[in-house]
Short mmCIF file of C-alpha atoms in Angstrom, two decimals:
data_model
loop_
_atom_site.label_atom_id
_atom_site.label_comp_id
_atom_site.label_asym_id
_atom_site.label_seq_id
_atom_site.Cartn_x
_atom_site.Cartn_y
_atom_site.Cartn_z
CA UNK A 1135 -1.37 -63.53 26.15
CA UNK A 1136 -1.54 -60.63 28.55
CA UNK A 1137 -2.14 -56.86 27.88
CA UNK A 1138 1.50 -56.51 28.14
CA UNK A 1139 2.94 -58.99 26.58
CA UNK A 1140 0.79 -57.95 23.41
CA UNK A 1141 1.97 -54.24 23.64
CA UNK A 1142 5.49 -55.35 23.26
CA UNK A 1143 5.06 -57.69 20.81
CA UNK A 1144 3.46 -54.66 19.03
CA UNK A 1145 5.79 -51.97 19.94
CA UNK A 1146 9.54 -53.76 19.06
CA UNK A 1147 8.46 -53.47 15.37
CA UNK A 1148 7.05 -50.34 15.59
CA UNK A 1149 10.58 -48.87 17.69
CA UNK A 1150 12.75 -50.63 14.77
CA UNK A 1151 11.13 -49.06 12.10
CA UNK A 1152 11.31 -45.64 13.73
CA UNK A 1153 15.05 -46.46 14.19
CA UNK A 1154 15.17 -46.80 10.54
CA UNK A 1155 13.40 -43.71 9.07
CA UNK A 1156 15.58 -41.86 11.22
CA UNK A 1157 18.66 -43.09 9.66
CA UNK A 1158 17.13 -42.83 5.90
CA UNK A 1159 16.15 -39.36 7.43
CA UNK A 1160 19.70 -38.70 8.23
CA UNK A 1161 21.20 -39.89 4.95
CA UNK A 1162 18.26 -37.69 2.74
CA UNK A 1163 19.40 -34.64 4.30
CA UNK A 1164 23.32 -35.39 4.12
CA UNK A 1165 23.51 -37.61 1.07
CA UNK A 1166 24.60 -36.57 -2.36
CA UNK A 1167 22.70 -37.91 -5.53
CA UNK A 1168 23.01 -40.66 -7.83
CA UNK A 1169 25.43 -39.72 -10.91
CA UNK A 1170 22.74 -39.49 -13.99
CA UNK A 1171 24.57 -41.27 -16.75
CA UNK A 1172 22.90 -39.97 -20.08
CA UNK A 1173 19.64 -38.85 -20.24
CA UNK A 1174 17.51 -38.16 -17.28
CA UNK A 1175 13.46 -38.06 -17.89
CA UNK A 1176 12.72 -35.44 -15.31
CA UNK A 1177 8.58 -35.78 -15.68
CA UNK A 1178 8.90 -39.47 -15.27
CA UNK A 1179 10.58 -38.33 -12.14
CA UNK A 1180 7.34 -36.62 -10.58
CA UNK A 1181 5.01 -39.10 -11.82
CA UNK A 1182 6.99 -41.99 -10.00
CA UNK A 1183 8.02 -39.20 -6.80
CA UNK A 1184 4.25 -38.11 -6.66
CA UNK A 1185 3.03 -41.69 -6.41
CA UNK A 1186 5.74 -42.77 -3.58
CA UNK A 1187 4.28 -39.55 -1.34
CA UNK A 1188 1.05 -41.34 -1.90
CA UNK A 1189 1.98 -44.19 -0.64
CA UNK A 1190 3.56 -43.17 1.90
CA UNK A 1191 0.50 -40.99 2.97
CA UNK A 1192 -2.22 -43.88 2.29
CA UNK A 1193 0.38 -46.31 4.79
CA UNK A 1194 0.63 -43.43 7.54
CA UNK A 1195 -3.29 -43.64 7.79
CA UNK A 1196 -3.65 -46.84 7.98
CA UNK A 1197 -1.27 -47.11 11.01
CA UNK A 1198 -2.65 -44.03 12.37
CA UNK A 1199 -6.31 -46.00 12.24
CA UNK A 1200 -4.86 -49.07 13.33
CA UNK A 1201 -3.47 -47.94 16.83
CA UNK A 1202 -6.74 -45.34 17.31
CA UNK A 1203 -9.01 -47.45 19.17
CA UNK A 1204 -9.65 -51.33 20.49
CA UNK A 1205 -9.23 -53.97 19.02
CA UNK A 1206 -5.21 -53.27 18.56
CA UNK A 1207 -3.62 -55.35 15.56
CA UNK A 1208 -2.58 -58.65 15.90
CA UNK A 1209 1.26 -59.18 15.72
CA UNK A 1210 0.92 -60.57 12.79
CA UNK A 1211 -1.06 -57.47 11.03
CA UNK A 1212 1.35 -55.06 13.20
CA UNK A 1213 4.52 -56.43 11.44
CA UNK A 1214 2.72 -56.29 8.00
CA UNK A 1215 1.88 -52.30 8.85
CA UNK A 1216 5.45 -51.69 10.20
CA UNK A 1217 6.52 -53.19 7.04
CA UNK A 1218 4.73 -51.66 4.91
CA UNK A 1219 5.12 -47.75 6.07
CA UNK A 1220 8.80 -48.77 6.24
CA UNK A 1221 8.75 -49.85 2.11
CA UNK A 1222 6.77 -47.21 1.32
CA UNK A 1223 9.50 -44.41 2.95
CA UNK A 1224 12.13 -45.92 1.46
CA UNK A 1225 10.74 -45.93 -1.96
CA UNK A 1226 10.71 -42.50 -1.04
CA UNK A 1227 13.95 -42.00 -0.20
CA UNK A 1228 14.82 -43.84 -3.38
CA UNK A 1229 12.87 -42.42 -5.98
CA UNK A 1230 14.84 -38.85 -4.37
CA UNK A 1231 17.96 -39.93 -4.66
CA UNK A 1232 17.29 -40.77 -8.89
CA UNK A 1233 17.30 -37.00 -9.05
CA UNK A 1234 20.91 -35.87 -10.21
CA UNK A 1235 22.62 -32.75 -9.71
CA UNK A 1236 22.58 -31.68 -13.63
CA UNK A 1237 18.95 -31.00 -12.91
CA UNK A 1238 19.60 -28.19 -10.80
CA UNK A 1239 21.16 -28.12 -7.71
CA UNK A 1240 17.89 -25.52 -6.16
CA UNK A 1241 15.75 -27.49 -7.85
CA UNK A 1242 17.39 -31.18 -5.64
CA UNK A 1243 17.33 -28.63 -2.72
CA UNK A 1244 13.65 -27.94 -2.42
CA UNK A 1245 12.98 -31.80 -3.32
CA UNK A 1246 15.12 -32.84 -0.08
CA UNK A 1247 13.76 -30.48 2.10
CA UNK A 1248 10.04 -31.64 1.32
CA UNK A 1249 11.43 -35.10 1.23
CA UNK A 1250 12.90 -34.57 4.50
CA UNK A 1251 9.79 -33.01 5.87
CA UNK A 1252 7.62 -35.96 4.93
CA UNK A 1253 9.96 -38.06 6.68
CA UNK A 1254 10.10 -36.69 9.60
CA UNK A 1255 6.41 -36.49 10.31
CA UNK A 1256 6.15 -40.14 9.93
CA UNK A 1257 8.97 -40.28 12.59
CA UNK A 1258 7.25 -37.93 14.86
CA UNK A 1259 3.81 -40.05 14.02
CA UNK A 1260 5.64 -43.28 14.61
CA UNK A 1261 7.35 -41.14 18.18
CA UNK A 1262 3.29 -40.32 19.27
CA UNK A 1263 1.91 -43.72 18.57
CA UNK A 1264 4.44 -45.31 20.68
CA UNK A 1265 4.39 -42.77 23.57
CA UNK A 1266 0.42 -42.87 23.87
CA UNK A 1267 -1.91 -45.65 25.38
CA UNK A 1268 -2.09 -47.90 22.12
CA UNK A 1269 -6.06 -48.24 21.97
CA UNK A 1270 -7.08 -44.00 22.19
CA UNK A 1271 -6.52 -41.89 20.09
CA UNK A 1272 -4.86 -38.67 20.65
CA UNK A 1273 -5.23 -34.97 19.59
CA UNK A 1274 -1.74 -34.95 19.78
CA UNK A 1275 -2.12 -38.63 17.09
CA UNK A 1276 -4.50 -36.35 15.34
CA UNK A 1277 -2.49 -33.47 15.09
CA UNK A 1278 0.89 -35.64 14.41
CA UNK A 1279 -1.45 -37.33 11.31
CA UNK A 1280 -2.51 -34.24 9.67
CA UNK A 1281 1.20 -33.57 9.53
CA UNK A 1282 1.95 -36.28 7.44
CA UNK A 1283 -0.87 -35.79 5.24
CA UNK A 1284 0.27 -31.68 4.91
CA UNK A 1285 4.25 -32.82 4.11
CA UNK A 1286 3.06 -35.24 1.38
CA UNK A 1287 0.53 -32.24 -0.20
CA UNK A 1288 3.36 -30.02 -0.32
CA UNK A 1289 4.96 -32.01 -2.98
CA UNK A 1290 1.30 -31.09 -5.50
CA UNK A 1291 2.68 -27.54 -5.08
CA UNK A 1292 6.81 -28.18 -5.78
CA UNK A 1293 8.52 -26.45 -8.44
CA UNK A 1294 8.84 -29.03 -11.12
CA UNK A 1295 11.89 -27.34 -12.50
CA UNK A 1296 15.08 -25.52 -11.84
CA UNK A 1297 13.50 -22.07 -12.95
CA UNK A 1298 10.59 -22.45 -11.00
CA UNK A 1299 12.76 -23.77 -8.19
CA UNK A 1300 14.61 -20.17 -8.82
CA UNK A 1301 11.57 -18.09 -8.44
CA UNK A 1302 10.49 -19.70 -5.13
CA UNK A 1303 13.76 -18.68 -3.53
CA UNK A 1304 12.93 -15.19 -5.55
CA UNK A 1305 9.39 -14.90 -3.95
CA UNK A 1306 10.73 -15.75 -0.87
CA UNK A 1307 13.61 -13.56 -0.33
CA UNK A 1308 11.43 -10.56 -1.88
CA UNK A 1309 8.91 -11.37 0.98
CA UNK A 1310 11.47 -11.45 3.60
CA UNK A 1311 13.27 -8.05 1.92
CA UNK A 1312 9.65 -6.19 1.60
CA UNK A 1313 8.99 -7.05 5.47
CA UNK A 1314 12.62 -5.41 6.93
CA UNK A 1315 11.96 -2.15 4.30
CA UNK A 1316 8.37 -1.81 5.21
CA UNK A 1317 9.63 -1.93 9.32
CA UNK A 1318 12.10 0.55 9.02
CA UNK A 1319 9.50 2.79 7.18
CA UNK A 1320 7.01 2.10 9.63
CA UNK A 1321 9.01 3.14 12.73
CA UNK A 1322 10.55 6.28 10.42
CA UNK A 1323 7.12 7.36 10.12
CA UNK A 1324 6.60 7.61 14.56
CA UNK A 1325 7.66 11.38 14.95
CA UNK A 1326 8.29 10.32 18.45
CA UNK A 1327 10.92 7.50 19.68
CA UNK A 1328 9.31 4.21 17.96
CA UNK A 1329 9.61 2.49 21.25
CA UNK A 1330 8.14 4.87 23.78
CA UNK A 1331 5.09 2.47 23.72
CA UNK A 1332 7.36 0.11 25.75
CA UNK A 1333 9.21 2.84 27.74
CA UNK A 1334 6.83 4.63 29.01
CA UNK A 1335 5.85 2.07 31.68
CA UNK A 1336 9.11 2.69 32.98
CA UNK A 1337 9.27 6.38 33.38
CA UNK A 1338 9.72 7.60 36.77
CA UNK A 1339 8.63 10.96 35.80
CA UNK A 1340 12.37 11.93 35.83
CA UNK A 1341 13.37 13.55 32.32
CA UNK A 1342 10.85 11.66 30.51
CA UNK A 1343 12.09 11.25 26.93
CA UNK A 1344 15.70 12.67 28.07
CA UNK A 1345 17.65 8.91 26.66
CA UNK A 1346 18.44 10.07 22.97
CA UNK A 1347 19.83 6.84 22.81
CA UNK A 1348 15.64 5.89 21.88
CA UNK A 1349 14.65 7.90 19.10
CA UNK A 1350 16.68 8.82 15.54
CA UNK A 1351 18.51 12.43 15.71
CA UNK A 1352 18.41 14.71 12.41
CA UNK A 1353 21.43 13.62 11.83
CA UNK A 1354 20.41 10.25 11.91
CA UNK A 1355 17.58 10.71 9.63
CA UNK A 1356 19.70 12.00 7.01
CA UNK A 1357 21.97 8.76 6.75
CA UNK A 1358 18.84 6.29 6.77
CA UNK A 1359 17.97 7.86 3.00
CA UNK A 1360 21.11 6.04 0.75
CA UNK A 1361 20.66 3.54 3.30
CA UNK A 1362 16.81 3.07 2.47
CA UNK A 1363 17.54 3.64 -1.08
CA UNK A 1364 20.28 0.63 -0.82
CA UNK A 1365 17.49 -1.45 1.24
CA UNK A 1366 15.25 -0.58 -2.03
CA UNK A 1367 17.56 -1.10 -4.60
CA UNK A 1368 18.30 -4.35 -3.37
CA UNK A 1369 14.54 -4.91 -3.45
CA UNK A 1370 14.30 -3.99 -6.57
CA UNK A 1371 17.11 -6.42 -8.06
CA UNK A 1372 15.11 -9.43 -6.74
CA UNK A 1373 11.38 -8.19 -8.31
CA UNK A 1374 13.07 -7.41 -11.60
CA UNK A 1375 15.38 -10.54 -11.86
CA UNK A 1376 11.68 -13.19 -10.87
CA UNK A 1377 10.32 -10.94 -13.98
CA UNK A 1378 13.26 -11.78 -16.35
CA UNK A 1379 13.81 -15.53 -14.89
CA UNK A 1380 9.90 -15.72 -15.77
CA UNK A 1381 10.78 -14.60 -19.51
CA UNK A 1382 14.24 -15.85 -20.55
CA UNK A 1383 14.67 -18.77 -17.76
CA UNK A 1384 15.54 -21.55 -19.22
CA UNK A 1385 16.69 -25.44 -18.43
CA UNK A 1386 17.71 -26.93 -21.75
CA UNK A 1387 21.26 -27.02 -21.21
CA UNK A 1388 23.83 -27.69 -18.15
CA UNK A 1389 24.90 -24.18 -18.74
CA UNK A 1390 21.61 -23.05 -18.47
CA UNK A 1391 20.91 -24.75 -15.57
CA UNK A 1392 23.89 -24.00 -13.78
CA UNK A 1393 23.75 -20.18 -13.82
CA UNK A 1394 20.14 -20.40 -12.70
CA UNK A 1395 22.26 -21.94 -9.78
CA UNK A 1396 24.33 -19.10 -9.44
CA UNK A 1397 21.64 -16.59 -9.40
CA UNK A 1398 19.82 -18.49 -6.94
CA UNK A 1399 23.04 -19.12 -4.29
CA UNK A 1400 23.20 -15.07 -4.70
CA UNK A 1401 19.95 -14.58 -4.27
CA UNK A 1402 19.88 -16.17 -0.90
CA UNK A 1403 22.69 -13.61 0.09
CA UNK A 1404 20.38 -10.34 -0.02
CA UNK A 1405 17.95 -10.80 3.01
CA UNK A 1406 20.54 -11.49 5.30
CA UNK A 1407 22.89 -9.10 4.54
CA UNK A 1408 19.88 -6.31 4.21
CA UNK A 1409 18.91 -7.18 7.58
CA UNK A 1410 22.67 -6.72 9.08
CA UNK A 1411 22.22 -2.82 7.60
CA UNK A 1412 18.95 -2.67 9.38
CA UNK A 1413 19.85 -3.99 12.57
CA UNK A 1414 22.34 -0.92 12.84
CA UNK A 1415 20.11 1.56 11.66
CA UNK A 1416 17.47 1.66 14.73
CA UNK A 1417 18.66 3.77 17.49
CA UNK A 1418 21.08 4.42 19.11
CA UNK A 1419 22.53 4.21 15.39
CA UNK A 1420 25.82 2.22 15.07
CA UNK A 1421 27.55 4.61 12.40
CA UNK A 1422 30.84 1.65 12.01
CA UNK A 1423 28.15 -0.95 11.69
CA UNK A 1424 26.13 1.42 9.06
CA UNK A 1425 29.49 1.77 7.05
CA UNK A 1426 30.55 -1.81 7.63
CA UNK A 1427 26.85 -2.94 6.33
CA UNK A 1428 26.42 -0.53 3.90
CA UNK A 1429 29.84 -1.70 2.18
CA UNK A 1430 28.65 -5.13 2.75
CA UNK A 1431 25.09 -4.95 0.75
CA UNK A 1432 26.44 -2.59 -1.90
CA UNK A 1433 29.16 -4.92 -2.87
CA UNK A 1434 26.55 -8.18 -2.98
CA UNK A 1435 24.40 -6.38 -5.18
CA UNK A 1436 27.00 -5.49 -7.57
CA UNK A 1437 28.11 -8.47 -7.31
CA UNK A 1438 24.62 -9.73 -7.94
CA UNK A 1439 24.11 -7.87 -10.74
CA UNK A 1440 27.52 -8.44 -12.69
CA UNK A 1441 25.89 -12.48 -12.24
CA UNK A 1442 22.73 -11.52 -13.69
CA UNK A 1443 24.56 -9.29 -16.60
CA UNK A 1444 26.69 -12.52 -17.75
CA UNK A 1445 23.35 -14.98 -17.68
CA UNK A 1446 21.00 -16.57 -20.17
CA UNK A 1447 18.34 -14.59 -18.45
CA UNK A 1448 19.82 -11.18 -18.75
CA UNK A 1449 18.37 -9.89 -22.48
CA UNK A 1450 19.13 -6.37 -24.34
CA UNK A 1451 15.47 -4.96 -22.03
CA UNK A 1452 17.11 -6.51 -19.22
CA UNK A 1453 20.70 -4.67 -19.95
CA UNK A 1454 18.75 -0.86 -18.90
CA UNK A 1455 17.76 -1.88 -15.64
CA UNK A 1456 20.77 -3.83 -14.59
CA UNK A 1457 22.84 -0.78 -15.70
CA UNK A 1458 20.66 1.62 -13.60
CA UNK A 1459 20.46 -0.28 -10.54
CA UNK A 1460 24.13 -0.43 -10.73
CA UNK A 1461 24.20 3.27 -10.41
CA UNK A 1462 21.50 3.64 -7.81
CA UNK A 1463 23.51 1.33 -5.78
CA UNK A 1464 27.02 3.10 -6.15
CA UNK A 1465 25.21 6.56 -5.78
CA UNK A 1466 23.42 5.41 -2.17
CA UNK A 1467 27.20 3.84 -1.29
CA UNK A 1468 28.90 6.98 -2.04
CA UNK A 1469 25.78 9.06 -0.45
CA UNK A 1470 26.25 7.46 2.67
CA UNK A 1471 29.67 7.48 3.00
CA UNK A 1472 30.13 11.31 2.23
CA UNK A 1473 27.46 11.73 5.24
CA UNK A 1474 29.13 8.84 7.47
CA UNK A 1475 32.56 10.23 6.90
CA UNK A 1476 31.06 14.31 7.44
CA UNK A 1477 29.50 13.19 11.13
CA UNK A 1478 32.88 11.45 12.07
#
């Protein structure tokens, strides 16, 4: 049997299974659940989840080995391997899909994602095994390897819950709300324009600094304070809802689990909508976009605090905080509107 003949024979199951994950790929990340029909055991779950990323794992190496140097596999030990990475993803995929909805829809969220994740570096393994000479291995094999093995440790790290599924999307949006406060404070703090840095290459000499249109005016200053204080507020919401999540959180009832839902979807809403306000506040400011964004970010956090006021996780300690946050909102709103409305 020639070279070539033996790389084909090798290669058609190796191309069919990559057709496959793809599709289970496709179906993980679109699919809905199964329906959980009385009780649901959610640490048998992880046990039997934990040990299909294993699998899948232990079956990427071995393939990875197989096609890394001479001799290559027989056909015979190629169709076993294709085989057997292709059982062990859709054991995956299976074991996934036992997680219902009543378990919290975050919670299935973060699961599908990592599942997804997992699958798609085998694809991408699969993708670099097939493009490369089949007897070297590649950094790019290497590399594509390690991924596999990274996707499948993520899942040692998951949230095993739908409150600790909450307080990832907490830590996260905090991060990503900390990062667009701490920018706008940082170029505040320039007493020159923020971006003469990059202008200045560009001077001719000819009214250097004249473009007002690069720096904040006085005027401008004064508006960026309710704005910053909304930007802080908001800030302030997430830090003190993860601390109250962490005390009261709880997942023994679909109610339960269901407004930990709610306060997650909202949660999701604040760094986006914070960085809409702060896109218009760097000059040359956009006073409509201000107001419009202003409006905008009060009204979510209101709105995100009326959800937190009517939740399991919302206690009579939790009550003084929600109430003044809810006036350090309105009072920034109204602030900035008096000052939008006086510069008109």
């Amino acid at each position: 049997m020639s070279a070539e003949n033996c790389d084909v024979n090798l290669t058609v199951p190796l191309r069919n299974v990559l057709n496959s994950i793809q599709c289970i790929r496709d179906r993980v990340r679109d699919g809905e659940s199964n329906a959980s029909d009385g009780a649901f055991n959610l640490s048998n779950f992880w046990d039997t989840l934990n040990q299909a990323v294993k699998a899948v794992s232990q079956e990427a190496t071995k393939l990875s080995l197989a096609f890394s140097k001479p001799p290559l596999p027989s056909q015979q030990d190629g169709e076993k391997l294709s085989e057997s990475i292709l059982k062990s993803v859709l054991t995956l995929s299976t074991v996934y899909y036992w997680l219902p909805k009543s378990q919290g829809v975050t919670l299935r969220r973060q699961v599908r994602d990592a599942t997804v994740e997992v699958l798609e570096g085998v694809q991408q393994l699969l993708e670099v095994i097939l493009s490369s000479p089949l007897q070297s291995l590649s950094q790019e094999q290497l590399t594509s390897t390690g991924g596999v093995w990274s996707a499948c440790d993520r899942f040692a790290r998951m949230p095993r819950d739908n409150k600790a599924a909450l307080l990832v999307v907490l830590s996260s949006q905090t991060g990503v709300v900390k990062d667009a406060i701490e920018e706008i404070e940082q170029a505040l703090s320039e007493v020159q324009d923020p971006f003469s840095d990059v202008l200045d290459d560009e001077e001719d000499g000819d009214d250097p600094r004249g473009n007002q249109d690069t720096y904040w005016s006085e005027r401008d200053r004064c508006l960026m304070a309710p704005c910053q204080g909304l930007m802080k507020a908001a800030a302030a919401c997430l830090r003190k809802l993860a601390a109250a999540v962490r005390t009261h959180g709880d997942c023994g009832s679909a109610q339960n689990v269901a407004q930990l839902d709610d306060l997650a979807d909202i949660s999701r809403e604040v760094s986006p909508s914070l960085d809409d306000l702060a896109l218009c506040l760097y000059p040359p400011m956009d006073y409509s976009g201000v107001e419009t964004n202003v409006s905008k970010l009060a009204a979510l956090l209101k709105k995100f605090l009326e959800i937190v006021r009517s939740s399991h996780t919302c206690g009579e300690s939790e009550l003084t905080w929600v109430q003044f946050l809810e006036g350090a909102v309105s009072h920034n709103l109204q602030k900035a509107a008096d000052l939008i409305q006086q510069d008109g």
